[in-house]
Amino acid sequence: MVETMSQNILLTGGAGYIGSHTVLQLLLSGYKIVVIDNLDNSSAVAIKRVQELAGRHAHNLEFQQMDLRDKPALESLFSSKKFSAVIHFGGLKAVGESVQKPLKYYNNNLIGTITLLEVMAAHGCKKLVFSSSATVYGWPKEVPCTEESPLSAANPYGRTKLFTEDICRDLHQSDSEWKIILLRYFNPVGAHPSGYIGEDPRGIPNNLMPFVQQVAVGRRPALTVFGNDYLTKDGTGVRDYIHVVDLADGHVAALKKLADPSIGCEVYNLGTGKGTSVLEMVAAFEKVSGKKIPLKMAGRRPGDAETVYAATAKAERELNWKAKYGIEEMCRDQWNWASRNPYGYEGSPQKSACFLPCLPRNQVQGCLAQN
Ligand code: UD1
């Protein structure tokens, strides 16, 4: 704790879904955090709510609206503060949009990352945790996916993840002072147990659980199930869903690992190691929410894999981290967030009335005590 207290950590994209949950876990672990985010696909309200949830640690959080490609702004931030490490979440992530607008994805995700790495190098900050994705395993020939499994990308979004992993490996190769951890996330779902922060996608959700949650609150009539003819237990796609708080804790573990002098450029899967089908996920959500989710069966979504789940041994062994939450807890917390914030962060106060003063004090403390 004494060591972490003195550390300034920069989080890019810290107002987003995974970023905001990670900011909270880091604050509660005693780190000082600066978040930069261009708010293109996230809300400043998330930062305010993290601050409220952080209680006595709130003063350790600073936020600046900034685009990573704005090099002078980044330069001036690094000149004004010394950072021990950077956790780099900032980027675009909609697969379909990346196919329509590849240049937007390459510009944002690659130029943003390169600019960040250049400024870090110039200021002698050479410790990085990068948000990669299980998307780099493509349609795996074998599951579970280990960190050594073959890599491929089916779309520009996935390619930005692969390219960035390669850029990081090259950087470490060129200068061994760089210590880099690439975290391959499986499918993050759920929300902080308080129900104050969660996922709030703009427009029509691409991913399963945000869509399910919008059906549950009446914003959409039915969930379209993409494919029921896969060679899986019930014909629907199988994924490794991981509670976002577990994922956030994985970042705290990765930061600690960066202090290990033997670390170079390392990659870790963050998943649970368990595969769950679309229908199993829907059933679990219906059970905890008491809401019926009407289903419409449709054809497979192009680019989707049949079964993807993680080998977790490397993260368990080397990061000393293991996911604790199961599917029911993921769905419970997803529903808690959705029912309190049916229209997300920017919903009208009548429709979306979740602010800390409404939450009984013991409930807030209960939520924090779990972490
Ligand atoms: C998707 C992305 C992946 C990205 C990840 C981020 C694609 C092809 N892949 O992964 O690159 O890293 O999100 O979390 O978009 N499903 C439905 N109906 C829906 C939505 C999803 O049936 O409305 C099914 C999918 O077919 C899949 C499962 O639910 O079997 C999970 O889908 P999703 O949440 O989109 O995640 P991935 O496809 O694993």
Tab-separated table of C-alpha atoms and ligand atoms in Angstrom:
chain	number	residue	atom	x	y	z
A	1	MET	CA	0.000	0.000	0.000
A	2	VAL	CA	2.785	2.414	0.913
A	3	GLU	CA	4.298	1.857	-2.516
A	4	THR	CA	1.025	2.209	-4.464
A	5	MET	CA	0.100	5.432	-2.626
A	6	SER	CA	2.971	7.254	-4.271
A	7	GLN	CA	2.184	6.045	-7.772
A	8	ASN	CA	0.472	8.198	-10.394
A	9	ILE	CA	-1.184	6.062	-13.027
A	10	LEU	CA	-2.557	7.424	-16.300
A	11	LEU	CA	-5.651	5.741	-17.739
A	12	THR	CA	-6.628	6.494	-21.312
A	13	GLY	CA	-10.306	5.845	-22.046
A	14	GLY	CA	-10.996	5.734	-18.326
A	15	ALA	CA	-14.577	6.999	-18.673
A	16	GLY	CA	-15.611	3.924	-20.676
A	17	TYR	CA	-17.136	0.691	-19.448
A	18	ILE	CA	-14.030	-1.288	-18.485
A	19	GLY	CA	-12.014	1.862	-17.803
A	20	SER	CA	-14.420	3.297	-15.223
A	21	HIS	CA	-14.593	0.027	-13.261
A	22	THR	CA	-10.798	-0.199	-13.313
A	23	VAL	CA	-10.423	3.395	-12.101
A	24	LEU	CA	-12.571	2.548	-9.079
A	25	GLN	CA	-10.648	-0.633	-8.193
A	26	LEU	CA	-7.333	1.217	-8.512
A	27	LEU	CA	-8.512	4.102	-6.336
A	28	LEU	CA	-9.679	1.635	-3.682
A	29	SER	CA	-6.229	-0.003	-3.868
A	30	GLY	CA	-4.564	3.320	-3.070
A	31	TYR	CA	-3.341	4.516	-6.480
A	32	LYS	CA	-3.514	8.119	-7.715
A	33	ILE	CA	-5.258	8.215	-11.062
A	34	VAL	CA	-5.395	10.628	-13.965
A	35	VAL	CA	-8.032	9.764	-16.555
A	36	ILE	CA	-7.967	11.127	-20.070
A	37	ASP	CA	-10.852	10.408	-22.419
A	38	ASN	CA	-12.216	12.194	-25.499
A	39	LEU	CA	-15.765	11.231	-24.413
A	40	ASP	CA	-16.622	10.255	-28.012
A	41	ASN	CA	-18.162	7.023	-26.789
A	42	SER	CA	-18.370	7.540	-23.031
A	43	SER	CA	-19.781	9.886	-20.430
A	44	ALA	CA	-18.215	12.223	-17.884
A	45	VAL	CA	-21.036	11.168	-15.545
A	46	ALA	CA	-19.235	7.823	-15.166
A	47	ILE	CA	-16.229	9.653	-13.729
A	48	LYS	CA	-18.410	11.601	-11.292
A	49	ARG	CA	-20.031	8.403	-10.107
A	50	VAL	CA	-16.683	6.633	-9.686
A	51	GLN	CA	-15.572	9.588	-7.586
A	52	GLU	CA	-18.636	9.226	-5.369
A	53	LEU	CA	-18.149	5.478	-5.012
A	54	ALA	CA	-14.481	5.980	-4.137
A	55	GLY	CA	-15.385	7.843	-0.924
A	56	ARG	CA	-12.234	8.902	0.934
A	57	HIS	CA	-10.105	8.022	-2.115
A	58	ALA	CA	-12.025	10.399	-4.410
A	59	HIS	CA	-9.401	13.158	-4.191
A	60	ASN	CA	-6.920	10.797	-5.877
A	61	LEU	CA	-8.836	10.992	-9.165
A	62	GLU	CA	-8.318	13.673	-11.794
A	63	PHE	CA	-10.050	13.847	-15.166
A	64	GLN	CA	-9.089	15.682	-18.366
A	65	GLN	CA	-11.019	15.543	-21.612
A	66	MET	CA	-8.363	14.863	-24.227
A	67	ASP	CA	-7.918	13.013	-27.487
A	68	LEU	CA	-4.850	10.773	-27.626
A	69	ARG	CA	-3.974	12.089	-31.046
A	70	ASP	CA	-3.593	15.606	-29.623
A	71	LYS	CA	0.162	15.342	-29.093
A	72	PRO	CA	0.727	18.848	-27.640
A	73	ALA	CA	-1.965	18.203	-25.012
A	74	LEU	CA	-0.396	14.848	-24.101
A	75	GLU	CA	3.055	16.445	-23.982
A	76	SER	CA	1.860	19.081	-21.602
A	77	LEU	CA	0.185	16.469	-19.358
A	78	PHE	CA	3.389	14.400	-19.166
A	79	SER	CA	5.417	17.558	-18.481
A	80	SER	CA	3.165	18.479	-15.587
A	81	LYS	CA	3.124	15.044	-13.895
A	82	LYS	CA	5.326	12.012	-13.544
A	83	PHE	CA	3.489	8.766	-14.270
A	84	SER	CA	4.670	5.363	-13.034
A	85	ALA	CA	2.627	3.548	-15.679
A	86	VAL	CA	-0.125	3.923	-18.248
A	87	ILE	CA	-3.169	1.704	-18.717
A	88	HIS	CA	-4.338	2.203	-22.279
A	89	PHE	CA	-8.046	1.497	-22.855
A	90	GLY	CA	-8.778	4.386	-25.230
A	91	GLY	CA	-10.020	3.198	-28.612
A	92	LEU	CA	-12.972	2.349	-30.804
A	93	LYS	CA	-14.459	-1.138	-30.533
A	94	ALA	CA	-17.484	-1.686	-32.794
A	95	VAL	CA	-16.651	-4.500	-35.185
A	96	GLY	CA	-19.344	-3.670	-37.772
A	97	GLU	CA	-18.438	0.026	-37.844
A	98	SER	CA	-14.773	-0.879	-38.306
A	99	VAL	CA	-15.668	-2.743	-41.507
A	100	GLN	CA	-17.606	0.293	-42.801
A	101	LYS	CA	-15.043	2.879	-41.683
A	102	PRO	CA	-11.617	1.214	-41.549
A	103	LEU	CA	-9.662	4.476	-41.733
A	104	LYS	CA	-11.515	5.854	-38.727
A	105	TYR	CA	-10.412	2.753	-36.767
A	106	TYR	CA	-6.812	2.782	-37.969
A	107	ASN	CA	-6.557	6.510	-37.318
A	108	ASN	CA	-8.092	6.412	-33.865
A	109	ASN	CA	-6.686	3.149	-32.502
A	110	LEU	CA	-3.258	3.096	-34.144
A	111	ILE	CA	-2.342	6.777	-34.383
A	112	GLY	CA	-3.721	7.304	-30.871
A	113	THR	CA	-1.551	4.477	-29.529
A	114	ILE	CA	1.601	5.494	-31.404
A	115	THR	CA	1.239	9.096	-30.229
A	116	LEU	CA	0.836	7.898	-26.653
A	117	LEU	CA	3.904	5.628	-26.878
A	118	GLU	CA	6.017	8.429	-28.386
A	119	VAL	CA	5.117	10.832	-25.599
A	120	MET	CA	5.664	8.156	-22.935
A	121	ALA	CA	9.125	7.392	-24.357
A	122	ALA	CA	10.050	11.067	-24.510
A	123	HIS	CA	9.184	11.413	-20.817
A	124	GLY	CA	10.837	8.184	-19.673
A	125	CYS	CA	7.566	6.459	-18.755
A	126	LYS	CA	8.029	2.952	-20.136
A	127	LYS	CA	5.452	0.846	-18.319
A	128	LEU	CA	2.240	0.000	-20.140
A	129	VAL	CA	-0.840	-2.196	-19.754
A	130	PHE	CA	-2.745	-2.498	-23.024
A	131	SER	CA	-6.365	-3.587	-23.599
A	132	SER	CA	-6.194	-6.319	-26.174
A	133	SER	CA	-9.028	-8.721	-26.897
A	134	ALA	CA	-9.885	-12.373	-27.398
A	135	THR	CA	-10.847	-11.237	-30.891
A	136	VAL	CA	-7.166	-11.885	-31.795
A	137	TYR	CA	-7.869	-15.651	-31.581
A	138	GLY	CA	-10.339	-15.391	-34.505
A	139	TRP	CA	-12.266	-18.685	-34.884
A	140	PRO	CA	-10.009	-20.849	-32.685
A	141	LYS	CA	-9.190	-24.328	-33.954
A	142	GLU	CA	-8.886	-25.500	-30.366
A	143	VAL	CA	-10.300	-24.297	-27.066
A	144	PRO	CA	-9.433	-23.199	-24.481
A	145	CYS	CA	-7.375	-20.455	-26.143
A	146	THR	CA	-3.916	-20.275	-24.624
A	147	GLU	CA	-1.674	-17.251	-24.989
A	148	GLU	CA	0.275	-19.284	-27.582
A	149	SER	CA	-2.763	-20.104	-29.764
A	150	PRO	CA	-2.560	-18.893	-33.394
A	151	LEU	CA	-3.681	-15.293	-33.942
A	152	SER	CA	-5.813	-13.827	-36.719
A	153	ALA	CA	-8.113	-10.907	-37.382
A	154	ALA	CA	-11.350	-10.905	-39.333
A	155	ASN	CA	-11.961	-7.143	-39.396
A	156	PRO	CA	-10.192	-3.770	-39.026
A	157	TYR	CA	-11.029	-3.529	-35.309
A	158	GLY	CA	-9.376	-6.882	-34.659
A	159	ARG	CA	-6.417	-5.880	-36.810
A	160	THR	CA	-5.845	-2.755	-34.701
A	161	LYS	CA	-5.540	-5.051	-31.670
A	162	LEU	CA	-3.114	-7.386	-33.461
A	163	PHE	CA	-1.052	-4.471	-34.828
A	164	THR	CA	-0.855	-2.833	-31.421
A	165	GLU	CA	0.303	-6.087	-29.824
A	166	ASP	CA	3.043	-6.277	-32.475
A	167	ILE	CA	4.007	-2.630	-31.994
A	168	CYS	CA	4.410	-3.306	-28.273
A	169	ARG	CA	6.567	-6.386	-28.893
A	170	ASP	CA	8.774	-4.422	-31.321
A	171	LEU	CA	9.102	-1.587	-28.848
A	172	HIS	CA	10.258	-3.891	-26.075
A	173	GLN	CA	12.635	-5.594	-28.509
A	174	SER	CA	14.181	-2.230	-29.372
A	175	ASP	CA	14.502	-1.065	-25.771
A	176	SER	CA	14.285	-3.524	-22.883
A	177	GLU	CA	13.414	-0.725	-20.450
A	178	TRP	CA	9.864	-1.022	-21.797
A	179	LYS	CA	7.745	-3.253	-19.562
A	180	ILE	CA	4.471	-4.086	-21.275
A	181	ILE	CA	1.512	-6.276	-20.379
A	182	LEU	CA	-1.025	-7.101	-23.081
A	183	LEU	CA	-4.327	-8.197	-21.562
A	184	ARG	CA	-6.602	-10.216	-23.822
A	185	TYR	CA	-10.112	-9.682	-22.506
A	186	PHE	CA	-12.757	-12.293	-23.118
A	187	ASN	CA	-16.389	-11.072	-22.856
A	188	PRO	CA	-16.810	-8.477	-20.111
A	189	VAL	CA	-20.354	-8.202	-18.736
A	190	GLY	CA	-22.125	-7.112	-15.552
A	191	ALA	CA	-21.593	-3.896	-13.636
A	192	HIS	CA	-20.357	-2.658	-10.290
A	193	PRO	CA	-22.602	-4.210	-7.586
A	194	SER	CA	-23.704	-0.709	-6.495
A	195	GLY	CA	-25.547	-0.266	-9.820
A	196	TYR	CA	-23.979	3.203	-10.235
A	197	ILE	CA	-21.595	2.433	-13.049
A	198	GLY	CA	-22.090	0.035	-15.942
A	199	GLU	CA	-22.073	-0.287	-19.710
A	200	ASP	CA	-23.866	2.435	-21.652
A	201	PRO	CA	-23.354	1.921	-25.392
A	202	ARG	CA	-24.425	4.629	-27.836
A	203	GLY	CA	-26.971	3.537	-30.449
A	204	ILE	CA	-27.943	-0.083	-31.030
A	205	PRO	CA	-25.795	-2.360	-28.863
A	206	ASN	CA	-23.530	-4.757	-30.769
A	207	ASN	CA	-22.837	-7.046	-27.856
A	208	LEU	CA	-25.128	-9.607	-26.261
A	209	MET	CA	-25.675	-8.393	-22.701
A	210	PRO	CA	-26.221	-4.683	-23.412
A	211	PHE	CA	-28.842	-5.801	-25.920
A	212	VAL	CA	-30.471	-8.180	-23.413
A	213	GLN	CA	-30.576	-5.405	-20.821
A	214	GLN	CA	-32.313	-3.034	-23.253
A	215	VAL	CA	-34.929	-5.700	-24.018
A	216	ALA	CA	-35.449	-6.213	-20.281
A	217	VAL	CA	-36.163	-2.512	-19.660
A	218	GLY	CA	-38.521	-2.311	-22.633
A	219	ARG	CA	-36.310	-0.329	-25.001
A	220	ARG	CA	-36.256	-3.124	-27.600
A	221	PRO	CA	-38.881	-5.783	-28.329
A	222	ALA	CA	-36.743	-8.922	-28.643
A	223	LEU	CA	-33.224	-10.295	-28.739
A	224	THR	CA	-32.100	-11.590	-32.111
A	225	VAL	CA	-30.084	-14.772	-31.586
A	226	PHE	CA	-27.366	-14.926	-34.222
A	227	GLY	CA	-27.250	-18.582	-35.188
A	228	ASN	CA	-28.668	-21.724	-33.560
A	229	ASP	CA	-26.921	-24.249	-35.784
A	230	TYR	CA	-23.457	-24.180	-34.227
A	231	LEU	CA	-21.953	-27.440	-32.978
A	232	THR	CA	-22.451	-26.414	-29.355
A	233	LYS	CA	-24.611	-27.721	-26.501
A	234	ASP	CA	-27.750	-25.873	-27.713
A	235	GLY	CA	-26.671	-24.635	-31.141
A	236	THR	CA	-25.908	-21.047	-30.050
A	237	GLY	CA	-22.468	-19.427	-29.770
A	238	VAL	CA	-20.371	-20.111	-26.690
A	239	ARG	CA	-18.272	-17.414	-25.013
A	240	ASP	CA	-16.268	-16.820	-21.854
A	241	TYR	CA	-18.207	-14.112	-20.003
A	242	ILE	CA	-16.284	-12.350	-17.249
A	243	HIS	CA	-17.600	-9.960	-14.594
A	244	VAL	CA	-16.283	-6.467	-15.294
A	245	VAL	CA	-15.168	-6.070	-11.659
A	246	ASP	CA	-13.059	-9.238	-11.979
A	247	LEU	CA	-11.618	-7.801	-15.178
A	248	ALA	CA	-10.878	-4.508	-13.415
A	249	ASP	CA	-9.097	-6.411	-10.641
A	250	GLY	CA	-7.016	-8.096	-13.352
A	251	HIS	CA	-5.606	-4.644	-14.173
A	252	VAL	CA	-4.615	-4.045	-10.558
A	253	ALA	CA	-2.783	-7.398	-10.683
A	254	ALA	CA	-1.117	-6.456	-13.993
A	255	LEU	CA	0.100	-3.137	-12.589
A	256	LYS	CA	1.676	-4.955	-9.659
A	257	LYS	CA	3.312	-7.381	-12.103
A	258	LEU	CA	4.934	-4.464	-13.968
A	259	ALA	CA	7.098	-3.934	-10.894
A	260	ASP	CA	8.675	-7.370	-11.468
A	261	PRO	CA	12.137	-6.687	-12.964
A	262	SER	CA	11.975	-9.857	-15.071
A	263	ILE	CA	8.939	-8.707	-17.030
A	264	GLY	CA	9.413	-7.868	-20.719
A	265	CYS	CA	6.441	-7.778	-23.048
A	266	GLU	CA	3.982	-10.353	-21.722
A	267	VAL	CA	0.480	-11.370	-22.735
A	268	TYR	CA	-2.255	-12.689	-20.432
A	269	ASN	CA	-5.783	-13.919	-21.037
A	270	LEU	CA	-8.377	-12.453	-18.698
A	271	GLY	CA	-11.322	-14.845	-18.698
A	272	THR	CA	-12.968	-17.398	-16.432
A	273	GLY	CA	-12.116	-20.501	-18.455
A	274	LYS	CA	-15.836	-21.414	-18.691
A	275	GLY	CA	-17.918	-21.407	-21.854
A	276	THR	CA	-21.561	-20.265	-21.727
A	277	SER	CA	-24.027	-20.304	-24.634
A	278	VAL	CA	-26.287	-17.415	-25.654
A	279	LEU	CA	-29.352	-19.333	-24.431
A	280	GLU	CA	-27.723	-20.156	-21.092
A	281	MET	CA	-26.861	-16.494	-20.611
A	282	VAL	CA	-30.406	-15.407	-21.438
A	283	ALA	CA	-31.831	-18.021	-19.034
A	284	ALA	CA	-29.537	-16.814	-16.224
A	285	PHE	CA	-30.581	-13.208	-16.856
A	286	GLU	CA	-34.292	-14.117	-16.886
A	287	LYS	CA	-33.870	-15.968	-13.591
A	288	VAL	CA	-32.261	-13.092	-11.685
A	289	SER	CA	-34.349	-10.309	-13.236
A	290	GLY	CA	-37.717	-12.032	-13.385
A	291	LYS	CA	-38.037	-10.530	-16.901
A	292	LYS	CA	-38.920	-12.569	-19.966
A	293	ILE	CA	-36.573	-11.925	-22.892
A	294	PRO	CA	-38.430	-12.651	-26.156
A	295	LEU	CA	-36.133	-14.280	-28.728
A	296	LYS	CA	-36.006	-14.150	-32.512
A	297	MET	CA	-33.823	-16.778	-34.148
A	298	ALA	CA	-31.716	-15.527	-37.051
A	299	GLY	CA	-28.757	-16.609	-39.144
A	300	ARG	CA	-25.154	-16.468	-37.986
A	301	ARG	CA	-23.517	-13.036	-37.702
A	302	PRO	CA	-20.638	-12.797	-40.195
A	303	GLY	CA	-17.269	-13.070	-38.488
A	304	ASP	CA	-18.629	-14.773	-35.345
A	305	ALA	CA	-16.774	-17.779	-33.978
A	306	GLU	CA	-18.532	-20.868	-32.650
A	307	THR	CA	-16.844	-21.382	-29.281
A	308	VAL	CA	-14.298	-19.163	-27.572
A	309	TYR	CA	-13.072	-19.491	-24.011
A	310	ALA	CA	-9.842	-18.822	-22.195
A	311	ALA	CA	-7.055	-20.868	-20.729
A	312	THR	CA	-6.569	-19.062	-17.432
A	313	ALA	CA	-3.535	-20.828	-15.942
A	314	LYS	CA	-0.947	-18.226	-16.979
A	315	ALA	CA	-2.795	-15.286	-15.399
A	316	GLU	CA	-3.504	-17.325	-12.270
A	317	ARG	CA	0.122	-18.350	-11.929
A	318	GLU	CA	1.933	-15.175	-12.896
A	319	LEU	CA	-0.525	-12.401	-12.020
A	320	ASN	CA	-1.880	-14.191	-8.987
A	321	TRP	CA	-5.356	-13.298	-10.237
A	322	LYS	CA	-8.456	-15.417	-10.783
A	323	ALA	CA	-12.021	-14.431	-11.651
A	324	LYS	CA	-14.329	-14.841	-8.639
A	325	TYR	CA	-17.808	-14.174	-10.024
A	326	GLY	CA	-20.114	-16.596	-11.850
A	327	ILE	CA	-22.797	-16.092	-14.477
A	328	GLU	CA	-25.582	-15.432	-11.947
A	329	GLU	CA	-23.634	-12.632	-10.287
A	330	MET	CA	-22.798	-11.139	-13.682
A	331	CYS	CA	-26.489	-11.132	-14.654
A	332	ARG	CA	-27.606	-9.890	-11.228
A	333	ASP	CA	-25.281	-6.898	-11.411
A	334	GLN	CA	-26.132	-6.235	-15.057
A	335	TRP	CA	-29.820	-6.122	-14.112
A	336	ASN	CA	-29.166	-3.982	-11.031
A	337	TRP	CA	-27.417	-1.401	-13.238
A	338	ALA	CA	-30.018	-1.649	-16.019
A	339	SER	CA	-33.045	-1.335	-13.755
A	340	ARG	CA	-31.583	1.694	-11.964
A	341	ASN	CA	-30.343	3.330	-15.178
A	342	PRO	CA	-32.643	2.133	-17.987
A	343	TYR	CA	-31.436	4.956	-20.241
A	344	GLY	CA	-27.815	4.880	-19.161
A	345	TYR	CA	-25.864	7.827	-17.795
A	346	GLU	CA	-27.488	10.546	-19.859
A	347	GLY	CA	-31.108	9.419	-19.398
A	348	SER	CA	-33.664	11.909	-18.164
A	349	PRO	CA	-33.797	12.173	-14.359
A	350	GLN	CA	-37.340	10.732	-14.366
A	351	LYS	CA	-36.307	7.729	-16.367
A	352	SER	CA	-32.854	7.325	-14.957
A	353	ALA	CA	-32.807	8.289	-11.321
A	354	CYS	CA	-29.683	6.633	-10.056
A	355	PHE	CA	-27.596	9.029	-8.019
A	356	LEU	CA	-25.752	8.354	-4.850
A	357	PRO	CA	-28.018	10.281	-2.474
A	358	CYS	CA	-30.788	7.771	-3.332
A	359	LEU	CA	-28.713	4.797	-2.320
A	360	PRO	CA	-29.010	3.669	1.309
A	361	ARG	CA	-25.677	4.196	3.004
A	362	ASN	CA	-25.302	0.572	4.110
A	363	GLN	CA	-25.825	-0.543	0.511
A	364	VAL	CA	-22.978	1.636	-0.767
A	365	GLN	CA	-20.701	0.428	1.992
A	366	GLY	CA	-21.760	-3.174	1.329
A	367	CYS	CA	-20.789	-2.786	-2.316
A	368	LEU	CA	-17.416	-1.323	-1.500
A	369	ALA	CA	-16.711	-3.845	1.217
A	370	GLN	CA	-16.856	-6.618	-1.376
A	371	ASN	CA	-13.952	-5.146	-3.261
B	1	UD1	C1	-17.602	-9.163	-29.973
B	1	UD1	C2	-16.701	-8.827	-31.136
B	1	UD1	C3	-15.270	-8.912	-30.679
B	1	UD1	C4	-15.038	-7.950	-29.520
B	1	UD1	C5	-16.031	-8.264	-28.389
B	1	UD1	C6	-15.941	-7.184	-27.337
B	1	UD1	C7	-17.909	-9.428	-33.170
B	1	UD1	C8	-17.959	-10.334	-34.343
B	1	UD1	N1	-16.963	-9.714	-32.241
B	1	UD1	O1	-17.300	-10.471	-29.563
B	1	UD1	O2	-14.413	-8.573	-31.734
B	1	UD1	O3	-13.740	-8.074	-29.021
B	1	UD1	O4	-17.362	-8.267	-28.910
B	1	UD1	O5	-16.663	-7.548	-26.211
B	1	UD1	O6	-18.673	-8.482	-33.054
B	1	UD1	N2	-25.240	-12.436	-29.963
B	1	UD1	C9	-26.563	-12.634	-30.304
B	1	UD1	N3	-27.354	-11.528	-30.458
B	1	UD1	C10	-26.903	-10.251	-30.274
B	1	UD1	C11	-25.541	-10.068	-29.924
B	1	UD1	C12	-24.742	-11.184	-29.783
B	1	UD1	O7	-27.006	-13.769	-30.478
B	1	UD1	O8	-27.682	-9.302	-30.443
B	1	UD1	C13	-24.376	-13.630	-29.769
B	1	UD1	C14	-23.167	-13.678	-30.699
B	1	UD1	O9	-23.497	-14.328	-31.903
B	1	UD1	C15	-22.157	-14.457	-29.846
B	1	UD1	C16	-22.526	-14.044	-28.407
B	1	UD1	O10	-23.855	-13.561	-28.461
B	1	UD1	O11	-22.362	-15.842	-29.964
B	1	UD1	C17	-21.624	-12.952	-27.860
B	1	UD1	O12	-21.619	-11.864	-28.773
B	1	UD1	P1	-20.919	-10.455	-28.414
B	1	UD1	O13	-21.375	-9.993	-27.086
B	1	UD1	O14	-21.140	-9.556	-29.575
B	1	UD1	O15	-19.394	-10.829	-28.264
B	1	UD1	P2	-18.390	-11.541	-29.308
B	1	UD1	O16	-19.054	-11.877	-30.568
B	1	UD1	O17	-17.725	-12.649	-28.580
